[in-house]
PDB file of C-alpha atoms and ligand atoms in Angstrom:
ATOM      1  CA  UNK A   1       0.190  -0.538  -0.497  1.00 79.00           C
ATOM      2  CA  UNK A   2       0.925   3.187  -0.830  1.00 91.00           C
ATOM      3  CA  UNK A   3       1.072   6.952   0.129  1.00 96.00           C
ATOM      4  CA  UNK A   4       0.202   8.039  -3.964  1.00 98.00           C
ATOM      5  CA  UNK A   5      -1.624   6.507  -5.964  1.00 98.00           C
ATOM      6  CA  UNK A   6      -2.429   7.206  -9.590  1.00 98.00           C
ATOM      7  CA  UNK A   7      -5.050   6.364 -11.623  1.00 98.00           C
ATOM      8  CA  UNK A   8      -5.051   6.603 -15.004  1.00 98.00           C
ATOM      9  CA  UNK A   9      -7.800   6.398 -17.838  1.00 97.00           C
ATOM     10  CA  UNK A  10      -8.197   6.909 -21.749  1.00 95.00           C
ATOM     11  CA  UNK A  11      -7.457   9.877 -21.989  1.00 97.00           C
ATOM     12  CA  UNK A  12      -3.739   9.653 -21.230  1.00 98.00           C
ATOM     13  CA  UNK A  13      -2.647   6.847 -24.340  1.00 97.00           C
ATOM     14  CA  UNK A  14      -5.277   9.973 -26.406  1.00 95.00           C
ATOM     15  CA  UNK A  15      -1.653  12.103 -27.465  1.00 97.00           C
ATOM     16  CA  UNK A  16      -0.118   8.318 -28.035  1.00 97.00           C
ATOM     17  CA  UNK A  17      -2.813   8.009 -30.898  1.00 93.00           C
ATOM     18  CA  UNK A  18      -5.583   5.378 -29.072  1.00 92.00           C
ATOM     19  CA  UNK A  19      -8.603   6.440 -29.542  1.00 86.00           C
ATOM     20  CA  UNK A  20     -10.570   6.910 -25.760  1.00 84.00           C
ATOM     21  CA  UNK A  21     -14.316   5.999 -25.435  1.00 75.00           C
ATOM     22  CA  UNK A  22     -16.702   8.720 -24.958  1.00 67.00           C
ATOM     23  CA  UNK A  23     -15.032  11.366 -27.271  1.00 66.00           C
ATOM     24  CA  UNK A  24     -16.626  12.933 -30.813  1.00 56.00           C
ATOM     25  CA  UNK A  25     -14.213  10.524 -33.068  1.00 62.00           C
ATOM     26  CA  UNK A  26     -14.182   7.685 -29.876  1.00 60.00           C
ATOM     27  CA  UNK A  27     -14.587   4.240 -30.140  1.00 61.00           C
ATOM     28  CA  UNK A  28     -18.271   4.034 -29.245  1.00 60.00           C
ATOM     29  CA  UNK A  29     -19.518   6.465 -31.981  1.00 60.00           C
ATOM     30  CA  UNK A  30     -18.286   3.256 -34.191  1.00 68.00           C
ATOM     31  CA  UNK A  31     -19.268   0.409 -32.108  1.00 73.00           C
ATOM     32  CA  UNK A  32     -21.977  -0.003 -29.788  1.00 79.00           C
ATOM     33  CA  UNK A  33     -20.801  -1.372 -26.405  1.00 77.00           C
ATOM     34  CA  UNK A  34     -24.068  -3.431 -25.879  1.00 77.00           C
ATOM     35  CA  UNK A  35     -22.512  -5.612 -28.712  1.00 84.00           C
ATOM     36  CA  UNK A  36     -18.695  -5.598 -28.306  1.00 88.00           C
ATOM     37  CA  UNK A  37     -18.137  -4.795 -24.376  1.00 89.00           C
ATOM     38  CA  UNK A  38     -21.157  -5.697 -22.172  1.00 91.00           C
ATOM     39  CA  UNK A  39     -21.637  -9.193 -19.885  1.00 93.00           C
ATOM     40  CA  UNK A  40     -23.213 -11.352 -22.541  1.00 91.00           C
ATOM     41  CA  UNK A  41     -21.540 -10.300 -25.782  1.00 92.00           C
ATOM     42  CA  UNK A  42     -19.144 -13.525 -26.143  1.00 93.00           C
ATOM     43  CA  UNK A  43     -22.257 -15.765 -26.314  1.00 92.00           C
ATOM     44  CA  UNK A  44     -24.374 -12.968 -28.342  1.00 92.00           C
ATOM     45  CA  UNK A  45     -21.806 -12.131 -30.759  1.00 92.00           C
ATOM     46  CA  UNK A  46     -18.761 -14.467 -30.487  1.00 94.00           C
ATOM     47  CA  UNK A  47     -17.098 -13.435 -33.935  1.00 93.00           C
ATOM     48  CA  UNK A  48     -17.464  -9.764 -34.151  1.00 91.00           C
ATOM     49  CA  UNK A  49     -16.586  -9.391 -29.733  1.00 94.00           C
ATOM     50  CA  UNK A  50     -13.115 -11.780 -30.828  1.00 95.00           C
ATOM     51  CA  UNK A  51     -12.633  -9.831 -33.462  1.00 93.00           C
ATOM     52  CA  UNK A  52     -13.492  -5.912 -32.660  1.00 92.00           C
ATOM     53  CA  UNK A  53     -10.594  -6.853 -29.641  1.00 94.00           C
ATOM     54  CA  UNK A  54      -8.178  -8.452 -32.219  1.00 95.00           C
ATOM     55  CA  UNK A  55      -8.234  -4.691 -34.614  1.00 92.00           C
ATOM     56  CA  UNK A  56      -7.339  -3.385 -30.389  1.00 92.00           C
ATOM     57  CA  UNK A  57      -4.489  -5.304 -30.588  1.00 96.00           C
ATOM     58  CA  UNK A  58      -3.328  -4.554 -34.054  1.00 94.00           C
ATOM     59  CA  UNK A  59      -4.563  -1.021 -33.115  1.00 92.00           C
ATOM     60  CA  UNK A  60      -1.462  -0.739 -30.314  1.00 95.00           C
ATOM     61  CA  UNK A  61       1.149  -2.542 -31.435  1.00 97.00           C
ATOM     62  CA  UNK A  62       3.029   0.511 -33.110  1.00 97.00           C
ATOM     63  CA  UNK A  63       1.727   2.959 -30.882  1.00 97.00           C
ATOM     64  CA  UNK A  64       4.085   4.817 -28.296  1.00 98.00           C
ATOM     65  CA  UNK A  65       4.490   5.548 -24.755  1.00 98.00           C
ATOM     66  CA  UNK A  66       4.239   9.456 -23.957  1.00 98.00           C
ATOM     67  CA  UNK A  67       5.450  12.012 -22.319  1.00 98.00           C
ATOM     68  CA  UNK A  68       3.562  11.539 -19.283  1.00 98.00           C
ATOM     69  CA  UNK A  69       3.737   7.813 -19.429  1.00 98.00           C
ATOM     70  CA  UNK A  70       7.761   8.232 -19.436  1.00 98.00           C
ATOM     71  CA  UNK A  71       7.705  10.399 -16.118  1.00 98.00           C
ATOM     72  CA  UNK A  72       4.953   8.713 -14.465  1.00 98.00           C
ATOM     73  CA  UNK A  73       7.545   5.235 -15.014  1.00 98.00           C
ATOM     74  CA  UNK A  74      10.735   7.495 -13.834  1.00 98.00           C
ATOM     75  CA  UNK A  75       8.234   8.034 -10.766  1.00 98.00           C
ATOM     76  CA  UNK A  76       7.483   4.759  -9.716  1.00 98.00           C
ATOM     77  CA  UNK A  77      11.271   3.890 -10.154  1.00 97.00           C
ATOM     78  CA  UNK A  78      12.526   6.647  -8.166  1.00 97.00           C
ATOM     79  CA  UNK A  79       9.554   6.033  -5.359  1.00 97.00           C
ATOM     80  CA  UNK A  80       8.621   2.201  -6.005  1.00 97.00           C
ATOM     81  CA  UNK A  81       6.735   1.868  -2.031  1.00 96.00           C
ATOM     82  CA  UNK A  82       5.868   4.963  -1.891  1.00 97.00           C
ATOM     83  CA  UNK A  83       3.721   5.583  -5.371  1.00 98.00           C
ATOM     84  CA  UNK A  84       0.902   2.777  -6.406  1.00 98.00           C
ATOM     85  CA  UNK A  85      -0.017   3.362 -10.120  1.00 98.00           C
ATOM     86  CA  UNK A  86      -3.050   1.563 -10.859  1.00 98.00           C
ATOM     87  CA  UNK A  87      -4.657   2.631 -15.078  1.00 98.00           C
ATOM     88  CA  UNK A  88      -8.040   1.481 -16.233  1.00 98.00           C
ATOM     89  CA  UNK A  89      -6.355   1.021 -19.812  1.00 97.00           C
ATOM     90  CA  UNK A  90      -5.964  -2.108 -20.968  1.00 97.00           C
ATOM     91  CA  UNK A  91      -3.371  -0.667 -23.173  1.00 97.00           C
ATOM     92  CA  UNK A  92       0.520  -1.391 -23.117  1.00 98.00           C
ATOM     93  CA  UNK A  93       2.067   2.336 -24.033  1.00 98.00           C
ATOM     94  CA  UNK A  94       3.259   2.111 -19.153  1.00 98.00           C
ATOM     95  CA  UNK A  95       4.739  -1.038 -20.421  1.00 98.00           C
ATOM     96  CA  UNK A  96       6.465   0.113 -23.595  1.00 98.00           C
ATOM     97  CA  UNK A  97       7.547   2.980 -20.947  1.00 98.00           C
ATOM     98  CA  UNK A  98       9.100   0.820 -19.164  1.00 98.00           C
ATOM     99  CA  UNK A  99       7.239  -0.263 -16.434  1.00 98.00           C
ATOM    100  CA  UNK A 100       7.337  -4.093 -14.741  1.00 96.00           C
ATOM    101  CA  UNK A 101       4.731  -6.252 -14.585  1.00 94.00           C
ATOM    102  CA  UNK A 102       4.373  -5.925 -11.128  1.00 96.00           C
ATOM    103  CA  UNK A 103       4.507  -2.339 -10.747  1.00 97.00           C
ATOM    104  CA  UNK A 104       1.321  -1.639 -12.300  1.00 98.00           C
ATOM    105  CA  UNK A 105      -2.166  -2.757 -11.861  1.00 98.00           C
ATOM    106  CA  UNK A 106      -4.587  -3.271 -14.962  1.00 98.00           C
ATOM    107  CA  UNK A 107      -8.392  -2.088 -13.545  1.00 98.00           C
ATOM    108  CA  UNK A 108      -9.929  -3.595 -16.549  1.00 98.00           C
ATOM    109  CA  UNK A 109      -7.592  -6.260 -18.889  1.00 98.00           C
ATOM    110  CA  UNK A 110      -5.244  -6.322 -21.012  1.00 98.00           C
ATOM    111  CA  UNK A 111      -5.390  -6.301 -24.505  1.00 97.00           C
ATOM    112  CA  UNK A 112      -2.172  -8.881 -25.114  1.00 98.00           C
ATOM    113  CA  UNK A 113      -3.780 -11.223 -22.633  1.00 98.00           C
ATOM    114  CA  UNK A 114      -6.869 -13.869 -23.511  1.00 98.00           C
ATOM    115  CA  UNK A 115      -8.187 -15.676 -20.868  1.00 98.00           C
ATOM    116  CA  UNK A 116     -10.201 -19.123 -20.492  1.00 98.00           C
ATOM    117  CA  UNK A 117     -13.329 -18.983 -19.996  1.00 96.00           C
ATOM    118  CA  UNK A 118     -13.337 -22.684 -18.063  1.00 97.00           C
ATOM    119  CA  UNK A 119      -9.899 -22.616 -15.854  1.00 98.00           C
ATOM    120  CA  UNK A 120      -9.104 -18.995 -15.901  1.00 96.00           C
ATOM    121  CA  UNK A 121      -5.757 -20.041 -17.276  1.00 98.00           C
ATOM    122  CA  UNK A 122      -4.067 -16.258 -19.219  1.00 97.00           C
ATOM    123  CA  UNK A 123      -1.910 -16.449 -22.066  1.00 98.00           C
ATOM    124  CA  UNK A 124       0.104 -13.255 -23.107  1.00 98.00           C
ATOM    125  CA  UNK A 125      -0.616 -13.686 -27.141  1.00 98.00           C
ATOM    126  CA  UNK A 126       1.256  -9.855 -27.571  1.00 98.00           C
ATOM    127  CA  UNK A 127      -0.404  -8.740 -30.611  1.00 98.00           C
ATOM    128  CA  UNK A 128      -1.926 -12.000 -32.433  1.00 97.00           C
ATOM    129  CA  UNK A 129      -5.372 -12.322 -33.373  1.00 97.00           C
ATOM    130  CA  UNK A 130      -7.193 -14.763 -30.934  1.00 97.00           C
ATOM    131  CA  UNK A 131      -7.910 -17.557 -33.722  1.00 96.00           C
ATOM    132  CA  UNK A 132      -4.026 -16.859 -35.003  1.00 97.00           C
ATOM    133  CA  UNK A 133      -2.735 -18.032 -31.861  1.00 97.00           C
ATOM    134  CA  UNK A 134      -5.493 -20.836 -30.897  1.00 96.00           C
ATOM    135  CA  UNK A 135      -8.806 -21.629 -31.335  1.00 92.00           C
ATOM    136  CA  UNK A 136      -9.593 -23.141 -27.796  1.00 96.00           C
ATOM    137  CA  UNK A 137      -7.136 -23.247 -24.321  1.00 97.00           C
ATOM    138  CA  UNK A 138      -3.932 -24.573 -24.742  1.00 96.00           C
ATOM    139  CA  UNK A 139      -4.704 -26.581 -20.766  1.00 97.00           C
ATOM    140  CA  UNK A 140      -7.679 -27.598 -20.572  1.00 97.00           C
ATOM    141  CA  UNK A 141      -8.945 -27.671 -24.550  1.00 97.00           C
ATOM    142  CA  UNK A 142     -12.009 -25.017 -23.092  1.00 97.00           C
ATOM    143  CA  UNK A 143     -12.778 -21.328 -24.822  1.00 96.00           C
ATOM    144  CA  UNK A 144     -10.556 -18.305 -24.742  1.00 97.00           C
ATOM    145  CA  UNK A 145     -11.740 -14.848 -24.699  1.00 97.00           C
ATOM    146  CA  UNK A 146     -10.376 -11.883 -24.625  1.00 97.00           C
ATOM    147  CA  UNK A 147      -9.016 -10.246 -21.388  1.00 98.00           C
ATOM    148  CA  UNK A 148     -11.058  -7.657 -20.543  1.00 97.00           C
ATOM    149  CA  UNK A 149     -13.929  -6.735 -17.660  1.00 97.00           C
ATOM    150  CA  UNK A 150     -17.379  -6.163 -19.883  1.00 95.00           C
ATOM    151  CA  UNK A 151     -19.805  -4.274 -18.572  1.00 93.00           C
ATOM    152  CA  UNK A 152     -21.350  -5.515 -16.191  1.00 94.00           C
ATOM    153  CA  UNK A 153     -18.775  -8.356 -15.018  1.00 96.00           C
ATOM    154  CA  UNK A 154     -17.153  -8.397 -11.692  1.00 95.00           C
ATOM    155  CA  UNK A 155     -13.544  -6.260 -12.002  1.00 97.00           C
ATOM    156  CA  UNK A 156     -11.153  -8.283  -9.263  1.00 96.00           C
ATOM    157  CA  UNK A 157      -9.424  -5.612  -9.455  1.00 98.00           C
ATOM    158  CA  UNK A 158     -11.108  -3.490  -7.652  1.00 98.00           C
ATOM    159  CA  UNK A 159      -9.941  -5.262  -4.312  1.00 98.00           C
ATOM    160  CA  UNK A 160      -6.697  -4.026  -5.010  1.00 98.00           C
ATOM    161  CA  UNK A 161      -8.488  -0.364  -5.825  1.00 98.00           C
ATOM    162  CA  UNK A 162     -10.132  -0.628  -2.195  1.00 97.00           C
ATOM    163  CA  UNK A 163      -7.328  -1.819  -0.403  1.00 97.00           C
ATOM    164  CA  UNK A 164      -5.207   1.505  -2.259  1.00 97.00           C
ATOM    165  CA  UNK A 165      -7.661   4.100  -1.219  1.00 97.00           C
ATOM    166  CA  UNK A 166      -7.800   3.245   1.694  1.00 95.00           C
ATOM    167  CA  UNK A 167      -4.509   3.501   2.863  1.00 94.00           C
ATOM    168  CA  UNK A 168      -2.649   6.602  -0.103  1.00 96.00           C
ATOM    169  CA  UNK A 169      -3.243  10.301   0.988  1.00 98.00           C
ATOM    170  CA  UNK A 170      -2.663  11.545  -2.174  1.00 98.00           C
ATOM    171  CA  UNK A 171      -4.672  10.164  -5.835  1.00 98.00           C
ATOM    172  CA  UNK A 172      -3.504  11.589  -8.832  1.00 98.00           C
ATOM    173  CA  UNK A 173      -6.784  11.169 -11.229  1.00 98.00           C
ATOM    174  CA  UNK A 174      -5.220  10.941 -14.994  1.00 98.00           C
ATOM    175  CA  UNK A 175      -7.276  10.834 -18.259  1.00 98.00           C
ATOM    176  CA  UNK A 176     -10.516   9.921 -17.031  1.00 97.00           C
ATOM    177  CA  UNK A 177     -14.444  10.726 -17.209  1.00 95.00           C
ATOM    178  CA  UNK A 178     -15.337   9.516 -14.477  1.00 97.00           C
ATOM    179  CA  UNK A 179     -18.044   7.580 -16.393  1.00 94.00           C
ATOM    180  CA  UNK A 180     -17.275   4.125 -15.124  1.00 94.00           C
ATOM    181  CA  UNK A 181     -15.634   5.396 -11.475  1.00 97.00           C
ATOM    182  CA  UNK A 182     -16.563   7.324  -8.891  1.00 98.00           C
ATOM    183  CA  UNK A 183     -13.305   9.180  -8.910  1.00 98.00           C
ATOM    184  CA  UNK A 184     -15.601  12.337  -7.505  1.00 98.00           C
ATOM    185  CA  UNK A 185     -15.545  10.157  -4.051  1.00 98.00           C
ATOM    186  CA  UNK A 186     -12.273   8.441  -4.449  1.00 98.00           C
ATOM    187  CA  UNK A 187     -11.049  12.863  -4.004  1.00 98.00           C
ATOM    188  CA  UNK A 188     -13.107  12.760  -0.652  1.00 97.00           C
ATOM    189  CA  UNK A 189     -11.339   9.811   0.793  1.00 97.00           C
ATOM    190  CA  UNK A 190      -7.743  11.479   0.652  1.00 97.00           C
ATOM    191  CA  UNK A 191      -6.000  14.212   2.103  1.00 97.00           C
ATOM    192  CA  UNK A 192      -5.108  15.750  -1.173  1.00 98.00           C
ATOM    193  CA  UNK A 193      -5.857  14.953  -5.096  1.00 98.00           C
ATOM    194  CA  UNK A 194      -5.570  15.996  -8.268  1.00 98.00           C
ATOM    195  CA  UNK A 195      -7.448  15.858 -11.319  1.00 98.00           C
ATOM    196  CA  UNK A 196      -6.100  15.848 -14.755  1.00 98.00           C
ATOM    197  CA  UNK A 197      -8.456  15.830 -17.444  1.00 98.00           C
ATOM    198  CA  UNK A 198      -8.764  18.025 -21.392  1.00 97.00           C
ATOM    199  CA  UNK A 199     -11.956  19.308 -20.077  1.00 97.00           C
ATOM    200  CA  UNK A 200     -14.865  19.113 -17.258  1.00 98.00           C
ATOM    201  CA  UNK A 201     -16.941  16.329 -17.111  1.00 97.00           C
ATOM    202  CA  UNK A 202     -20.144  15.742 -16.114  1.00 97.00           C
ATOM    203  CA  UNK A 203     -19.249  12.676 -14.263  1.00 98.00           C
ATOM    204  CA  UNK A 204     -16.471  14.271 -11.614  1.00 98.00           C
ATOM    205  CA  UNK A 205     -17.430  17.822  -9.349  1.00 98.00           C
ATOM    206  CA  UNK A 206     -13.684  19.175  -9.682  1.00 98.00           C
ATOM    207  CA  UNK A 207     -14.642  21.454  -6.445  1.00 98.00           C
ATOM    208  CA  UNK A 208     -13.291  18.391  -4.443  1.00 98.00           C
ATOM    209  CA  UNK A 209      -9.624  18.660  -6.237  1.00 98.00           C
ATOM    210  CA  UNK A 210      -6.791  20.146  -4.359  1.00 98.00           C
ATOM    211  CA  UNK A 211      -5.626  21.165  -7.497  1.00 98.00           C
ATOM    212  CA  UNK A 212      -7.277  20.614 -11.120  1.00 98.00           C
ATOM    213  CA  UNK A 213      -5.324  20.850 -14.766  1.00 98.00           C
ATOM    214  CA  UNK A 214      -7.878  20.687 -17.892  1.00 98.00           C
ATOM    215  CA  UNK A 215      -4.700  20.357 -19.897  1.00 98.00           C
ATOM    216  CA  UNK A 216      -3.461  17.644 -21.948  1.00 98.00           C
ATOM    217  CA  UNK A 217      -1.404  14.844 -19.582  1.00 98.00           C
ATOM    218  CA  UNK A 218       1.602  15.832 -21.508  1.00 98.00           C
ATOM    219  CA  UNK A 219       1.647  19.464 -20.853  1.00 98.00           C
ATOM    220  CA  UNK A 220       0.231  18.823 -17.152  1.00 98.00           C
ATOM    221  CA  UNK A 221       2.539  16.413 -15.873  1.00 98.00           C
ATOM    222  CA  UNK A 222       5.420  18.415 -15.185  1.00 98.00           C
ATOM    223  CA  UNK A 223       3.707  20.312 -12.391  1.00 98.00           C
ATOM    224  CA  UNK A 224       1.826  17.100 -11.177  1.00 98.00           C
ATOM    225  CA  UNK A 225       5.185  15.139 -10.982  1.00 98.00           C
ATOM    226  CA  UNK A 226       7.144  18.053  -8.720  1.00 98.00           C
ATOM    227  CA  UNK A 227       3.666  18.082  -6.399  1.00 98.00           C
ATOM    228  CA  UNK A 228       3.711  14.335  -5.824  1.00 98.00           C
ATOM    229  CA  UNK A 229       8.076  14.820  -5.097  1.00 98.00           C
ATOM    230  CA  UNK A 230       7.664  17.831  -3.174  1.00 98.00           C
ATOM    231  CA  UNK A 231       4.352  15.218  -1.360  1.00 97.00           C
ATOM    232  CA  UNK A 232       6.413  12.811  -0.410  1.00 97.00           C
ATOM    233  CA  UNK A 233       9.553  14.746   0.416  1.00 95.00           C
ATOM    234  CA  UNK A 234       7.561  16.321   3.041  1.00 93.00           C
ATOM    235  CA  UNK A 235       6.046  13.844   4.255  1.00 83.00           C
TER     236      UNK A 235
HETATM  237  P1  LIG B   1     -13.145   8.266 -21.355  1.00 75.04           P
HETATM  238  O1  LIG B   1     -13.068   7.589 -22.883  1.00 75.04           O
HETATM  239  O2  LIG B   1     -14.651   8.271 -20.638  1.00 75.04           O
HETATM  240  O3  LIG B   1     -12.548   9.784 -20.483  1.00 75.04           O
HETATM  241  C1  LIG B   1     -11.271  10.259 -21.461  1.00 75.04           C
HETATM  242  C2  LIG B   1     -10.768  11.298 -20.449  1.00 75.04           C
HETATM  243  O4  LIG B   1      -9.795  11.628 -20.901  1.00 75.04           O
HETATM  244  C3  LIG B   1     -12.054  12.363 -20.553  1.00 75.04           C
HETATM  245  O5  LIG B   1     -12.241  12.961 -20.124  1.00 75.04           O
HETATM  246  C4  LIG B   1     -10.322  13.942 -21.496  1.00 75.04           C
HETATM  247  O6  LIG B   1     -11.340  15.056 -20.901  1.00 75.04           O
HETATM  248  C5  LIG B   1      -9.393  13.105 -20.804  1.00 75.04           C
HETATM  249  N1  LIG B   1      -8.597  13.557 -22.064  1.00 75.04           N
HETATM  250  C6  LIG B   1      -8.703  13.113 -22.909  1.00 75.04           C
HETATM  251  N2  LIG B   1      -7.526  13.791 -23.915  1.00 75.04           N
HETATM  252  C7  LIG B   1      -6.708  13.640 -22.926  1.00 75.04           C
HETATM  253  C8  LIG B   1      -5.776  13.873 -22.790  1.00 75.04           C
HETATM  254  N3  LIG B   1      -4.230  14.264 -23.913  1.00 75.04           N
HETATM  255  N4  LIG B   1      -5.097  14.282 -21.398  1.00 75.04           N
HETATM  256  C9  LIG B   1      -5.536  14.783 -20.932  1.00 75.04           C
HETATM  257  N5  LIG B   1      -6.502  13.918 -20.219  1.00 75.04           N
HETATM  258  C10 LIG B   1      -7.057  13.869 -21.880  1.00 75.04           C
HETATM  259  O7  LIG B   1     -12.091   7.384 -20.688  1.00 75.04           O
HETATM  260  P2  LIG B   1     -11.764   7.017 -19.325  1.00 75.04           P
HETATM  261  O8  LIG B   1     -12.846   6.999 -17.890  1.00 75.04           O
HETATM  262  O9  LIG B   1     -10.531   5.872 -18.873  1.00 75.04           O
HETATM  263  O10 LIG B   1     -13.336   5.659 -19.069  1.00 75.04           O
HETATM  264  C11 LIG B   1     -13.355   4.397 -21.117  1.00 75.04           C
HETATM  265  C12 LIG B   1     -12.885   2.956 -20.188  1.00 75.04           C
HETATM  266  O11 LIG B   1     -12.600   2.090 -21.444  1.00 75.04           O
HETATM  267  C13 LIG B   1     -12.131   2.464 -19.212  1.00 75.04           C
HETATM  268  O12 LIG B   1     -12.398   1.305 -18.366  1.00 75.04           O
HETATM  269  C14 LIG B   1     -10.912   1.498 -20.107  1.00 75.04           C
HETATM  270  O13 LIG B   1     -10.582   1.024 -19.478  1.00 75.04           O
HETATM  271  C15 LIG B   1     -11.382   2.285 -21.565  1.00 75.04           C
HETATM  272  N6  LIG B   1     -10.503   2.298 -22.573  1.00 75.04           N
HETATM  273  C16 LIG B   1      -9.531   1.702 -22.465  1.00 75.04           C
HETATM  274  C17 LIG B   1      -8.339   2.827 -23.796  1.00 75.04           C
HETATM  275  C18 LIG B   1      -7.351   1.912 -23.895  1.00 75.04           C
HETATM  276  O14 LIG B   1      -6.772   1.301 -22.791  1.00 75.04           O
HETATM  277  N7  LIG B   1      -6.400   2.961 -24.039  1.00 75.04           N
HETATM  278  C19 LIG B   1      -9.004   3.262 -24.592  1.00 75.04           C
HETATM  279  C20 LIG B   1     -10.545   3.274 -24.381  1.00 75.04           C
HETATM  280  C21 LIG B   1     -11.256   3.293 -23.409  1.00 75.04           C
END
């Protein structure tokens, strides 16, 4: 458990060229949530769902981390025990910036992985199509699925989020509209809080935050990093 929790969403990867979900040109403009990202979609639309995540994997293969990912990786390396990194993102841009697997928690799953629908074994398939990797689980023979938490499904890693929220004193929110996670509530649980988005969101009450930056993450991250360092040095 750490003193500082950095929680990111789709906005932190927007400047690397990965679409956010809710903005004008976002993914939901082109795909219905219920078809590809809602509990049961694998039963109703298996082929379409698998194709959607195959395309997302191809999309992230050549995407590069931006300055915000890199600064956060450096902070984590400098204060490994004082900072926890949790993300709603399913891309691998923090990992490409040098974050180790055990230094980051992907709350909503990880695109590079498939999971067995029966035995829950996880397979890192990098950027391959699901069917090029295997038609069934190499361990038990059951069906495989993208290791993504669909709306309406349990998110087991929220347990880690709850633990971190109970211990952290500063929460830093970057690039999330707050529609999935109630970040206004999180800000009320901690002594200090920072919010960085491009613009205000209907799902966030920014008056609860100690500091608010409406700016690109790559532009705000310098000041945010300085705030975190000052906070930890004075703790
Ligand atoms: P969202 O699309 O609902 O909201 C994006 C937020 O990012 C907005 O508030 C916007 O103001 C902000 N933003 C946009 N560009 C920014 C920038 N350059 N710098 C700083 N902020 C910027 O995203 P969400 O709240 O993360 O929720 C969407 C869900 O979809 C999440 O659960 C996430 O797992 C998933 N998702 C992930 C990815 C990814 O892995 N990169 C991409 C799309 C969606």
